[in-house]
PDB file of C-alpha atoms in Angstrom:
ATOM      1  CA  MET A 186     -53.643  -4.735  12.752  1.00 39.00           C
ATOM      2  CA  ALA A 187     -53.425  -2.254   9.867  1.00 45.00           C
ATOM      3  CA  ASP A 188     -50.108  -1.783   8.133  1.00 54.00           C
ATOM      4  CA  LYS A 189     -48.130   1.224   9.252  1.00 60.00           C
ATOM      5  CA  LYS A 190     -48.532   4.053   6.763  1.00 69.00           C
ATOM      6  CA  VAL A 191     -45.303   4.668   4.871  1.00 73.00           C
ATOM      7  CA  ALA A 192     -43.983   8.223   5.038  1.00 83.00           C
ATOM      8  CA  LYS A 193     -43.842   9.926   1.657  1.00 91.00           C
ATOM      9  CA  VAL A 194     -40.467  10.708   0.163  1.00 96.00           C
ATOM     10  CA  PRO A 195     -39.958  14.508   0.330  1.00 96.00           C
ATOM     11  CA  ARG A 196     -40.527  16.136  -3.054  1.00 96.00           C
ATOM     12  CA  ALA A 197     -37.099  17.783  -3.248  1.00 97.00           C
ATOM     13  CA  ALA A 198     -35.287  14.523  -2.505  1.00 98.00           C
ATOM     14  CA  TYR A 199     -37.561  12.677  -4.920  1.00 98.00           C
ATOM     15  CA  GLU A 200     -36.986  15.054  -7.823  1.00 98.00           C
ATOM     16  CA  ARG A 201     -33.230  15.098  -7.243  1.00 98.00           C
ATOM     17  CA  GLU A 202     -32.938  11.300  -7.152  1.00 98.00           C
ATOM     18  CA  LEU A 203     -35.386  10.824 -10.018  1.00 98.00           C
ATOM     19  CA  LEU A 204     -33.270  13.019 -12.273  1.00 98.00           C
ATOM     20  CA  ARG A 205     -30.152  11.047 -11.331  1.00 98.00           C
ATOM     21  CA  LEU A 206     -31.881   7.754 -12.083  1.00 98.00           C
ATOM     22  CA  GLN A 207     -33.304   9.054 -15.362  1.00 98.00           C
ATOM     23  CA  THR A 208     -29.788  10.078 -16.368  1.00 98.00           C
ATOM     24  CA  GLU A 209     -28.705   6.496 -15.721  1.00 98.00           C
ATOM     25  CA  LEU A 210     -31.637   5.241 -17.787  1.00 98.00           C
ATOM     26  CA  VAL A 211     -30.286   7.226 -20.727  1.00 98.00           C
ATOM     27  CA  LYS A 212     -26.930   5.491 -20.237  1.00 98.00           C
ATOM     28  CA  LEU A 213     -28.764   2.152 -20.133  1.00 98.00           C
ATOM     29  CA  GLN A 214     -30.538   3.068 -23.364  1.00 98.00           C
ATOM     30  CA  GLU A 215     -27.288   3.891 -25.148  1.00 98.00           C
ATOM     31  CA  TRP A 216     -25.768   0.609 -23.970  1.00 98.00           C
ATOM     32  CA  VAL A 217     -28.827  -1.289 -25.235  1.00 98.00           C
ATOM     33  CA  ARG A 218     -28.485   0.412 -28.606  1.00 98.00           C
ATOM     34  CA  ALA A 219     -24.721  -0.023 -28.885  1.00 98.00           C
ATOM     35  CA  GLU A 220     -24.692  -3.675 -27.828  1.00 98.00           C
ATOM     36  CA  GLY A 221     -27.853  -4.754 -29.648  1.00 98.00           C
ATOM     37  CA  VAL A 222     -29.527  -5.796 -26.397  1.00 98.00           C
ATOM     38  CA  ARG A 223     -33.236  -6.677 -26.273  1.00 98.00           C
ATOM     39  CA  LEU A 224     -34.922  -5.591 -23.035  1.00 98.00           C
ATOM     40  CA  ILE A 225     -38.525  -6.142 -21.939  1.00 98.00           C
ATOM     41  CA  VAL A 226     -39.958  -4.556 -18.801  1.00 98.00           C
ATOM     42  CA  VAL A 227     -43.416  -5.761 -17.749  1.00 98.00           C
ATOM     43  CA  PHE A 228     -45.533  -3.499 -15.529  1.00 98.00           C
ATOM     44  CA  GLU A 229     -48.451  -5.202 -13.798  1.00 98.00           C
ATOM     45  CA  GLY A 230     -50.530  -4.586 -10.705  1.00 95.00           C
ATOM     46  CA  ARG A 231     -53.924  -3.512  -9.494  1.00 91.00           C
ATOM     47  CA  ASP A 232     -55.852  -0.630 -11.014  1.00 89.00           C
ATOM     48  CA  ALA A 233     -54.500   2.738  -9.778  1.00 90.00           C
ATOM     49  CA  ALA A 234     -51.365   1.072  -8.404  1.00 92.00           C
ATOM     50  CA  GLY A 235     -49.077   3.600 -10.104  1.00 94.00           C
ATOM     51  CA  LYS A 236     -47.922   1.663 -13.164  1.00 96.00           C
ATOM     52  CA  GLY A 237     -48.701   4.403 -15.661  1.00 95.00           C
ATOM     53  CA  GLY A 238     -46.956   7.141 -13.706  1.00 96.00           C
ATOM     54  CA  THR A 239     -43.852   4.997 -13.300  1.00 98.00           C
ATOM     55  CA  ILE A 240     -43.769   4.115 -17.004  1.00 98.00           C
ATOM     56  CA  LYS A 241     -44.046   7.818 -17.810  1.00 98.00           C
ATOM     57  CA  ARG A 242     -40.992   8.600 -15.648  1.00 98.00           C
ATOM     58  CA  VAL A 243     -39.003   5.715 -17.086  1.00 98.00           C
ATOM     59  CA  ALA A 244     -39.659   6.782 -20.684  1.00 98.00           C
ATOM     60  CA  GLU A 245     -39.585  10.558 -20.119  1.00 98.00           C
ATOM     61  CA  HIS A 246     -36.030  11.205 -21.355  1.00 98.00           C
ATOM     62  CA  LEU A 247     -35.540   8.130 -23.528  1.00 98.00           C
ATOM     63  CA  ASN A 248     -35.441   8.048 -27.311  1.00 98.00           C
ATOM     64  CA  PRO A 249     -38.846   6.752 -28.502  1.00 97.00           C
ATOM     65  CA  ARG A 250     -37.068   5.067 -31.416  1.00 97.00           C
ATOM     66  CA  VAL A 251     -35.213   2.914 -28.885  1.00 98.00           C
ATOM     67  CA  ALA A 252     -37.650   2.647 -25.974  1.00 98.00           C
ATOM     68  CA  ARG A 253     -41.331   2.268 -26.748  1.00 98.00           C
ATOM     69  CA  ILE A 254     -44.430   1.617 -24.672  1.00 98.00           C
ATOM     70  CA  ALA A 255     -46.687  -1.296 -25.593  1.00 98.00           C
ATOM     71  CA  ALA A 256     -50.210  -0.783 -24.238  1.00 96.00           C
ATOM     72  CA  LEU A 257     -52.435  -3.119 -26.219  1.00 96.00           C
ATOM     73  CA  PRO A 258     -56.206  -2.555 -26.443  1.00 93.00           C
ATOM     74  CA  LYS A 259     -58.665  -5.386 -26.032  1.00 91.00           C
ATOM     75  CA  PRO A 260     -58.203  -8.057 -28.709  1.00 94.00           C
ATOM     76  CA  THR A 261     -60.110  -7.923 -31.968  1.00 94.00           C
ATOM     77  CA  GLU A 262     -62.385 -10.743 -33.103  1.00 95.00           C
ATOM     78  CA  ARG A 263     -59.557 -12.048 -35.288  1.00 96.00           C
ATOM     79  CA  GLU A 264     -57.002 -11.864 -32.445  1.00 95.00           C
ATOM     80  CA  ARG A 265     -59.340 -13.864 -30.202  1.00 94.00           C
ATOM     81  CA  THR A 266     -58.909 -16.803 -32.569  1.00 96.00           C
ATOM     82  CA  GLN A 267     -55.089 -16.652 -32.434  1.00 97.00           C
ATOM     83  CA  TRP A 268     -52.740 -18.355 -30.025  1.00 98.00           C
ATOM     84  CA  TYR A 269     -53.036 -16.183 -26.937  1.00 98.00           C
ATOM     85  CA  PHE A 270     -49.418 -14.966 -26.928  1.00 98.00           C
ATOM     86  CA  GLN A 271     -49.382 -14.285 -30.669  1.00 98.00           C
ATOM     87  CA  ARG A 272     -50.398 -10.627 -30.618  1.00 96.00           C
ATOM     88  CA  TYR A 273     -47.768  -9.880 -27.967  1.00 98.00           C
ATOM     89  CA  VAL A 274     -44.970 -11.500 -29.961  1.00 98.00           C
ATOM     90  CA  GLU A 275     -45.121  -8.827 -32.674  1.00 96.00           C
ATOM     91  CA  HIS A 276     -44.384  -6.176 -30.029  1.00 98.00           C
ATOM     92  CA  LEU A 277     -41.240  -7.869 -28.715  1.00 98.00           C
ATOM     93  CA  PRO A 278     -38.006  -5.873 -29.112  1.00 98.00           C
ATOM     94  CA  ALA A 279     -35.480  -6.278 -31.888  1.00 98.00           C
ATOM     95  CA  ALA A 280     -31.768  -5.730 -31.256  1.00 98.00           C
ATOM     96  CA  GLY A 281     -31.097  -2.377 -29.622  1.00 98.00           C
ATOM     97  CA  GLU A 282     -34.667  -1.871 -28.389  1.00 98.00           C
ATOM     98  CA  ILE A 283     -36.488  -1.571 -25.064  1.00 98.00           C
ATOM     99  CA  VAL A 284     -40.190  -2.373 -24.751  1.00 98.00           C
ATOM    100  CA  LEU A 285     -42.160  -1.255 -21.698  1.00 98.00           C
ATOM    101  CA  PHE A 286     -45.340  -3.331 -21.432  1.00 98.00           C
ATOM    102  CA  ASP A 287     -48.121  -1.310 -19.794  1.00 97.00           C
ATOM    103  CA  ARG A 288     -49.937  -4.490 -18.861  1.00 94.00           C
ATOM    104  CA  SER A 289     -49.061  -7.542 -20.865  1.00 97.00           C
ATOM    105  CA  TRP A 290     -49.960 -11.161 -21.490  1.00 98.00           C
ATOM    106  CA  TYR A 291     -50.764 -11.298 -17.788  1.00 98.00           C
ATOM    107  CA  ASN A 292     -54.190  -9.841 -18.563  1.00 97.00           C
ATOM    108  CA  ARG A 293     -55.332 -13.444 -18.840  1.00 97.00           C
ATOM    109  CA  ALA A 294     -54.206 -14.236 -15.296  1.00 97.00           C
ATOM    110  CA  GLY A 295     -55.924 -11.135 -13.913  1.00 96.00           C
ATOM    111  CA  VAL A 296     -58.846  -9.257 -15.400  1.00 94.00           C
ATOM    112  CA  GLU A 297     -59.774 -11.889 -18.010  1.00 96.00           C
ATOM    113  CA  HIS A 298     -59.915 -14.629 -15.385  1.00 97.00           C
ATOM    114  CA  VAL A 299     -61.649 -12.603 -12.668  1.00 96.00           C
ATOM    115  CA  MET A 300     -64.204 -11.004 -14.987  1.00 94.00           C
ATOM    116  CA  GLY A 301     -64.943 -14.199 -16.889  1.00 95.00           C
ATOM    117  CA  PHE A 302     -63.553 -12.975 -20.224  1.00 95.00           C
ATOM    118  CA  CYS A 303     -61.823 -16.315 -20.784  1.00 97.00           C
ATOM    119  CA  THR A 304     -62.810 -19.888 -20.089  1.00 97.00           C
ATOM    120  CA  GLU A 305     -61.378 -21.932 -17.252  1.00 97.00           C
ATOM    121  CA  GLU A 306     -59.600 -24.081 -19.832  1.00 98.00           C
ATOM    122  CA  GLU A 307     -58.001 -21.005 -21.428  1.00 98.00           C
ATOM    123  CA  TYR A 308     -56.925 -19.760 -17.995  1.00 98.00           C
ATOM    124  CA  GLN A 309     -55.337 -23.068 -17.005  1.00 98.00           C
ATOM    125  CA  LEU A 310     -53.583 -23.303 -20.372  1.00 98.00           C
ATOM    126  CA  PHE A 311     -52.132 -19.835 -19.803  1.00 98.00           C
ATOM    127  CA  LEU A 312     -50.745 -20.800 -16.402  1.00 98.00           C
ATOM    128  CA  TRP A 313     -49.076 -23.804 -18.044  1.00 98.00           C
ATOM    129  CA  GLN A 314     -47.747 -22.034 -21.138  1.00 98.00           C
ATOM    130  CA  CYS A 315     -46.645 -18.693 -19.661  1.00 98.00           C
ATOM    131  CA  PRO A 316     -43.501 -19.994 -17.900  1.00 98.00           C
ATOM    132  CA  ILE A 317     -42.586 -21.896 -21.067  1.00 98.00           C
ATOM    133  CA  PHE A 318     -43.091 -18.772 -23.189  1.00 98.00           C
ATOM    134  CA  GLU A 319     -40.972 -16.640 -20.869  1.00 98.00           C
ATOM    135  CA  ARG A 320     -38.203 -19.225 -20.668  1.00 98.00           C
ATOM    136  CA  MET A 321     -38.096 -19.208 -24.464  1.00 98.00           C
ATOM    137  CA  LEU A 322     -37.663 -15.419 -24.449  1.00 98.00           C
ATOM    138  CA  VAL A 323     -34.842 -15.585 -21.905  1.00 98.00           C
ATOM    139  CA  GLU A 324     -33.147 -18.536 -23.624  1.00 98.00           C
ATOM    140  CA  ASP A 325     -33.121 -16.502 -26.845  1.00 98.00           C
ATOM    141  CA  GLY A 326     -31.157 -13.770 -25.064  1.00 98.00           C
ATOM    142  CA  ILE A 327     -33.932 -11.301 -24.192  1.00 98.00           C
ATOM    143  CA  LEU A 328     -33.610  -9.530 -20.842  1.00 98.00           C
ATOM    144  CA  LEU A 329     -37.005  -9.823 -19.138  1.00 98.00           C
ATOM    145  CA  ARG A 330     -37.935  -7.887 -16.003  1.00 98.00           C
ATOM    146  CA  LYS A 331     -41.378  -8.194 -14.372  1.00 98.00           C
ATOM    147  CA  TYR A 332     -42.710  -5.740 -11.774  1.00 98.00           C
ATOM    148  CA  TRP A 333     -45.915  -6.098  -9.771  1.00 98.00           C
ATOM    149  CA  PHE A 334     -47.155  -2.833  -8.251  1.00 97.00           C
ATOM    150  CA  SER A 335     -48.883  -3.506  -4.949  1.00 96.00           C
ATOM    151  CA  VAL A 336     -51.325  -0.965  -3.488  1.00 95.00           C
ATOM    152  CA  SER A 337     -53.530  -1.210  -0.409  1.00 93.00           C
ATOM    153  CA  ASP A 338     -57.314  -1.187  -0.719  1.00 91.00           C
ATOM    154  CA  ALA A 339     -57.561   2.106   1.179  1.00 92.00           C
ATOM    155  CA  GLU A 340     -55.021   3.848  -1.062  1.00 92.00           C
ATOM    156  CA  GLN A 341     -56.649   2.479  -4.215  1.00 90.00           C
ATOM    157  CA  GLN A 342     -60.023   3.802  -3.044  1.00 89.00           C
ATOM    158  CA  GLU A 343     -58.510   7.238  -2.424  1.00 91.00           C
ATOM    159  CA  ARG A 344     -56.910   7.335  -5.878  1.00 91.00           C
ATOM    160  CA  PHE A 345     -60.184   6.334  -7.507  1.00 89.00           C
ATOM    161  CA  ARG A 346     -61.908   9.155  -5.644  1.00 90.00           C
ATOM    162  CA  HIS A 347     -59.306  11.676  -6.861  1.00 90.00           C
ATOM    163  CA  ARG A 348     -59.774  10.501 -10.436  1.00 90.00           C
ATOM    164  CA  LEU A 349     -63.527  10.866 -10.141  1.00 88.00           C
ATOM    165  CA  GLU A 350     -63.195  14.451  -8.894  1.00 90.00           C
ATOM    166  CA  ASP A 351     -60.428  15.595 -11.269  1.00 91.00           C
ATOM    167  CA  PRO A 352     -61.720  16.388 -14.790  1.00 91.00           C
ATOM    168  CA  THR A 353     -58.218  15.969 -16.241  1.00 91.00           C
ATOM    169  CA  ARG A 354     -57.907  12.443 -14.858  1.00 86.00           C
ATOM    170  CA  ARG A 355     -61.480  11.175 -14.989  1.00 87.00           C
ATOM    171  CA  TRP A 356     -60.730   9.359 -18.243  1.00 86.00           C
ATOM    172  CA  LYS A 357     -58.500   7.018 -16.226  1.00 82.00           C
ATOM    173  CA  LEU A 358     -61.514   5.719 -14.300  1.00 83.00           C
ATOM    174  CA  SER A 359     -63.500   3.060 -16.146  1.00 82.00           C
ATOM    175  CA  PRO A 360     -66.411   0.841 -15.117  1.00 81.00           C
ATOM    176  CA  MET A 361     -63.872  -2.004 -15.023  1.00 79.00           C
ATOM    177  CA  ASP A 362     -61.860  -0.071 -12.424  1.00 80.00           C
ATOM    178  CA  LEU A 363     -64.924   0.368 -10.234  1.00 80.00           C
ATOM    179  CA  GLU A 364     -65.716  -3.327 -10.603  1.00 82.00           C
ATOM    180  CA  SER A 365     -62.282  -4.111  -9.177  1.00 82.00           C
ATOM    181  CA  ILE A 366     -63.359  -2.558  -5.857  1.00 84.00           C
ATOM    182  CA  THR A 367     -66.096  -5.133  -5.340  1.00 88.00           C
ATOM    183  CA  ARG A 368     -63.821  -7.951  -6.527  1.00 92.00           C
ATOM    184  CA  TRP A 369     -60.774  -7.078  -4.394  1.00 91.00           C
ATOM    185  CA  GLU A 370     -60.417 -10.552  -2.893  1.00 94.00           C
ATOM    186  CA  ALA A 371     -60.969 -12.274  -6.245  1.00 95.00           C
ATOM    187  CA  TYR A 372     -58.126 -10.222  -7.742  1.00 94.00           C
ATOM    188  CA  SER A 373     -55.978 -11.043  -4.715  1.00 95.00           C
ATOM    189  CA  ARG A 374     -56.521 -14.773  -5.198  1.00 97.00           C
ATOM    190  CA  ALA A 375     -55.827 -14.445  -8.919  1.00 97.00           C
ATOM    191  CA  LYS A 376     -52.570 -12.622  -8.238  1.00 97.00           C
ATOM    192  CA  ASP A 377     -51.474 -15.251  -5.721  1.00 97.00           C
ATOM    193  CA  GLU A 378     -52.220 -18.061  -8.175  1.00 98.00           C
ATOM    194  CA  MET A 379     -50.389 -16.217 -10.951  1.00 98.00           C
ATOM    195  CA  MET A 380     -47.313 -15.820  -8.765  1.00 97.00           C
ATOM    196  CA  VAL A 381     -47.269 -19.521  -7.886  1.00 98.00           C
ATOM    197  CA  HIS A 382     -47.086 -20.498 -11.557  1.00 98.00           C
ATOM    198  CA  THR A 383     -45.064 -17.675 -13.119  1.00 98.00           C
ATOM    199  CA  ASP A 384     -42.548 -16.548 -10.478  1.00 98.00           C
ATOM    200  CA  ILE A 385     -39.785 -18.570 -12.107  1.00 98.00           C
ATOM    201  CA  ALA A 386     -36.026 -18.411 -11.648  1.00 98.00           C
ATOM    202  CA  GLU A 387     -35.458 -17.342 -15.251  1.00 98.00           C
ATOM    203  CA  ALA A 388     -37.962 -14.469 -14.959  1.00 98.00           C
ATOM    204  CA  PRO A 389     -38.889 -13.740 -11.341  1.00 98.00           C
ATOM    205  CA  TRP A 390     -41.515 -11.270 -10.184  1.00 98.00           C
ATOM    206  CA  TYR A 391     -40.387  -8.172  -8.293  1.00 98.00           C
ATOM    207  CA  VAL A 392     -43.016  -6.591  -6.053  1.00 98.00           C
ATOM    208  CA  VAL A 393     -43.079  -2.800  -5.778  1.00 98.00           C
ATOM    209  CA  GLU A 394     -44.884  -1.375  -2.747  1.00 96.00           C
ATOM    210  CA  SER A 395     -46.679   1.620  -4.248  1.00 95.00           C
ATOM    211  CA  ASP A 396     -48.808   3.325  -1.605  1.00 96.00           C
ATOM    212  CA  ASP A 397     -46.234   6.139  -1.927  1.00 97.00           C
ATOM    213  CA  LYS A 398     -45.937   6.776  -5.657  1.00 97.00           C
ATOM    214  CA  ARG A 399     -42.644   8.658  -5.371  1.00 97.00           C
ATOM    215  CA  ARG A 400     -41.016   5.844  -3.394  1.00 97.00           C
ATOM    216  CA  ALA A 401     -42.373   3.245  -5.816  1.00 98.00           C
ATOM    217  CA  ARG A 402     -40.960   5.028  -8.862  1.00 98.00           C
ATOM    218  CA  LEU A 403     -37.517   5.464  -7.335  1.00 98.00           C
ATOM    219  CA  ASN A 404     -37.383   1.895  -6.040  1.00 98.00           C
ATOM    220  CA  MET A 405     -38.501   0.346  -9.316  1.00 98.00           C
ATOM    221  CA  ILE A 406     -36.111   2.343 -11.516  1.00 98.00           C
ATOM    222  CA  ALA A 407     -33.194   1.790  -9.151  1.00 98.00           C
ATOM    223  CA  HIS A 408     -33.862  -1.950  -9.133  1.00 98.00           C
ATOM    224  CA  LEU A 409     -34.094  -2.113 -12.919  1.00 98.00           C
ATOM    225  CA  LEU A 410     -30.781  -0.299 -13.304  1.00 98.00           C
ATOM    226  CA  GLY A 411     -29.150  -2.541 -10.732  1.00 98.00           C
ATOM    227  CA  SER A 412     -30.397  -5.700 -12.439  1.00 98.00           C
ATOM    228  CA  VAL A 413     -28.913  -4.940 -15.862  1.00 98.00           C
ATOM    229  CA  PRO A 414     -25.114  -5.077 -16.394  1.00 97.00           C
ATOM    230  CA  TYR A 415     -24.992  -1.934 -18.516  1.00 98.00           C
ATOM    231  CA  ARG A 416     -22.005   0.340 -18.885  1.00 97.00           C
ATOM    232  CA  GLU A 417     -21.617   3.919 -20.003  1.00 97.00           C
ATOM    233  CA  VAL A 418     -21.043   4.160 -23.740  1.00 97.00           C
ATOM    234  CA  PRO A 419     -18.873   7.167 -24.677  1.00 94.00           C
ATOM    235  CA  PRO A 420     -20.977   9.528 -26.800  1.00 91.00           C
ATOM    236  CA  PRO A 421     -19.716  10.614 -30.219  1.00 91.00           C
ATOM    237  CA  VAL A 422     -17.700  13.824 -30.242  1.00 93.00           C
ATOM    238  CA  LEU A 423     -19.906  16.559 -31.703  1.00 93.00           C
ATOM    239  CA  GLU A 424     -19.102  20.179 -32.408  1.00 94.00           C
ATOM    240  CA  LEU A 425     -21.413  22.926 -33.570  1.00 94.00           C
ATOM    241  CA  PRO A 426     -20.334  24.119 -37.020  1.00 94.00           C
ATOM    242  CA  PRO A 427     -19.960  27.855 -37.563  1.00 94.00           C
ATOM    243  CA  ARG A 428     -23.115  29.438 -38.923  1.00 91.00           C
ATOM    244  CA  PRO A 429     -22.488  30.538 -42.529  1.00 93.00           C
ATOM    245  CA  SER A 430     -22.833  34.133 -43.585  1.00 93.00           C
ATOM    246  CA  SER A 431     -26.079  35.265 -45.162  1.00 91.00           C
ATOM    247  CA  THR A 432     -26.400  34.902 -48.925  1.00 92.00           C
ATOM    248  CA  GLY A 433     -29.282  37.343 -49.212  1.00 91.00           C
ATOM    249  CA  TYR A 434     -32.245  35.234 -48.095  1.00 92.00           C
ATOM    250  CA  GLU A 435     -35.209  37.284 -46.865  1.00 91.00           C
ATOM    251  CA  ARG A 436     -38.098  35.901 -44.860  1.00 91.00           C
ATOM    252  CA  PRO A 437     -41.551  36.277 -46.521  1.00 93.00           C
ATOM    253  CA  PRO A 438     -43.845  38.980 -45.072  1.00 93.00           C
ATOM    254  CA  ARG A 439     -45.665  37.788 -41.934  1.00 91.00           C
ATOM    255  CA  ASP A 440     -49.084  38.616 -43.396  1.00 92.00           C
ATOM    256  CA  LEU A 441     -48.633  35.856 -45.976  1.00 93.00           C
ATOM    257  CA  GLN A 442     -48.810  33.222 -43.239  1.00 94.00           C
ATOM    258  CA  THR A 443     -51.444  32.352 -40.637  1.00 95.00           C
ATOM    259  CA  TYR A 444     -50.211  32.472 -37.048  1.00 94.00           C
ATOM    260  CA  VAL A 445     -51.950  31.091 -33.970  1.00 95.00           C
ATOM    261  CA  PRO A 446     -53.408  33.833 -31.746  1.00 94.00           C
ATOM    262  CA  ASP A 447     -51.225  34.969 -28.836  1.00 93.00           C
ATOM    263  CA  HIS A 448     -53.303  33.425 -26.066  1.00 96.00           C
ATOM    264  CA  ALA A 449     -50.397  33.779 -23.641  1.00 95.00           C
ATOM    265  CA  ALA A 450     -50.617  37.580 -23.914  1.00 95.00           C
ATOM    266  CA  SER A 451     -54.038  37.460 -22.214  1.00 94.00           C
ATOM    267  CA  LEU A 452     -52.715  35.808 -19.073  1.00 95.00           C
TER     268      LEU A 452
END
C-alpha cells in the first residue's frame, strides 16, 4: 500500500513560522559567538530531497562570518592520497562558528560506494572509522547534528522533471542525479548500512521526511533549535549619532561617472 500523501503546510502559516524560527536562529548564532561554541550541522539525503533549500533558509539571516556553508567539490588528485577525513577537518568550526555541511564525509557511504568511486576496502574502513571520528569531535566539545532528508521515489522523480523543464534550475540536474533513479534500491541499501554503523549515541541521525519541502524545513530548524541549549544574548546598546552639519562638500558632476542603464524604467 502506498504511503498516504502528506498535506502541504499552507504558505501563510509556513512563512510566518519560518520567520519566527529564523529569528531564533539569529539568537542561536549570537549565543554561539558569545560563548565560543563550535556547531556542525550535517545535511545528507537523496538527490532532490530538499537539503539545499533547507540550508538556504537556515543561513538566510545569519552572519556569514559566523555561519558558513561547506559544500566541497570532488577531491583533487592530491586529496585522493590523503586520509579520507583530512580535507573535511580543515572546514571544521573554530570557537564561535557554525558550519553547515551541504553533504559531508558521508559521500563515501553513499555516492562513492554506490557508483564505485571507492574500493570495497576504503568503504569498509570508512564505516569503521566514521563513528570514531565523530566521537572525537564530540569529545572535544563540538556540537554535531546530523540530518537525513528522506524523499519518496515518486516525489524525487517529479522534482527531477521540474528541474529539467525550468531553465533557472536545470543546472541542479546532473548525470549523476539521473543515475540515482536507476540505482534507487542500491542507494537505499547503502543508506541502511550507513545508519547501522554511524547512528551512534554521541551523534545520532535525525530523519527529516521531506516530500513536503515547507514541512521539512520547519521541522528540521525547529528540531535543531530544540536540541541546542542556547539562550538569548542581550545585544549591545546602540544609538544612531546625530548627522554632522555640512562642511561644504559637493558631489562631483554625474557626467564624470559611468552609471548602469535604468533597465527598470523599461518595465
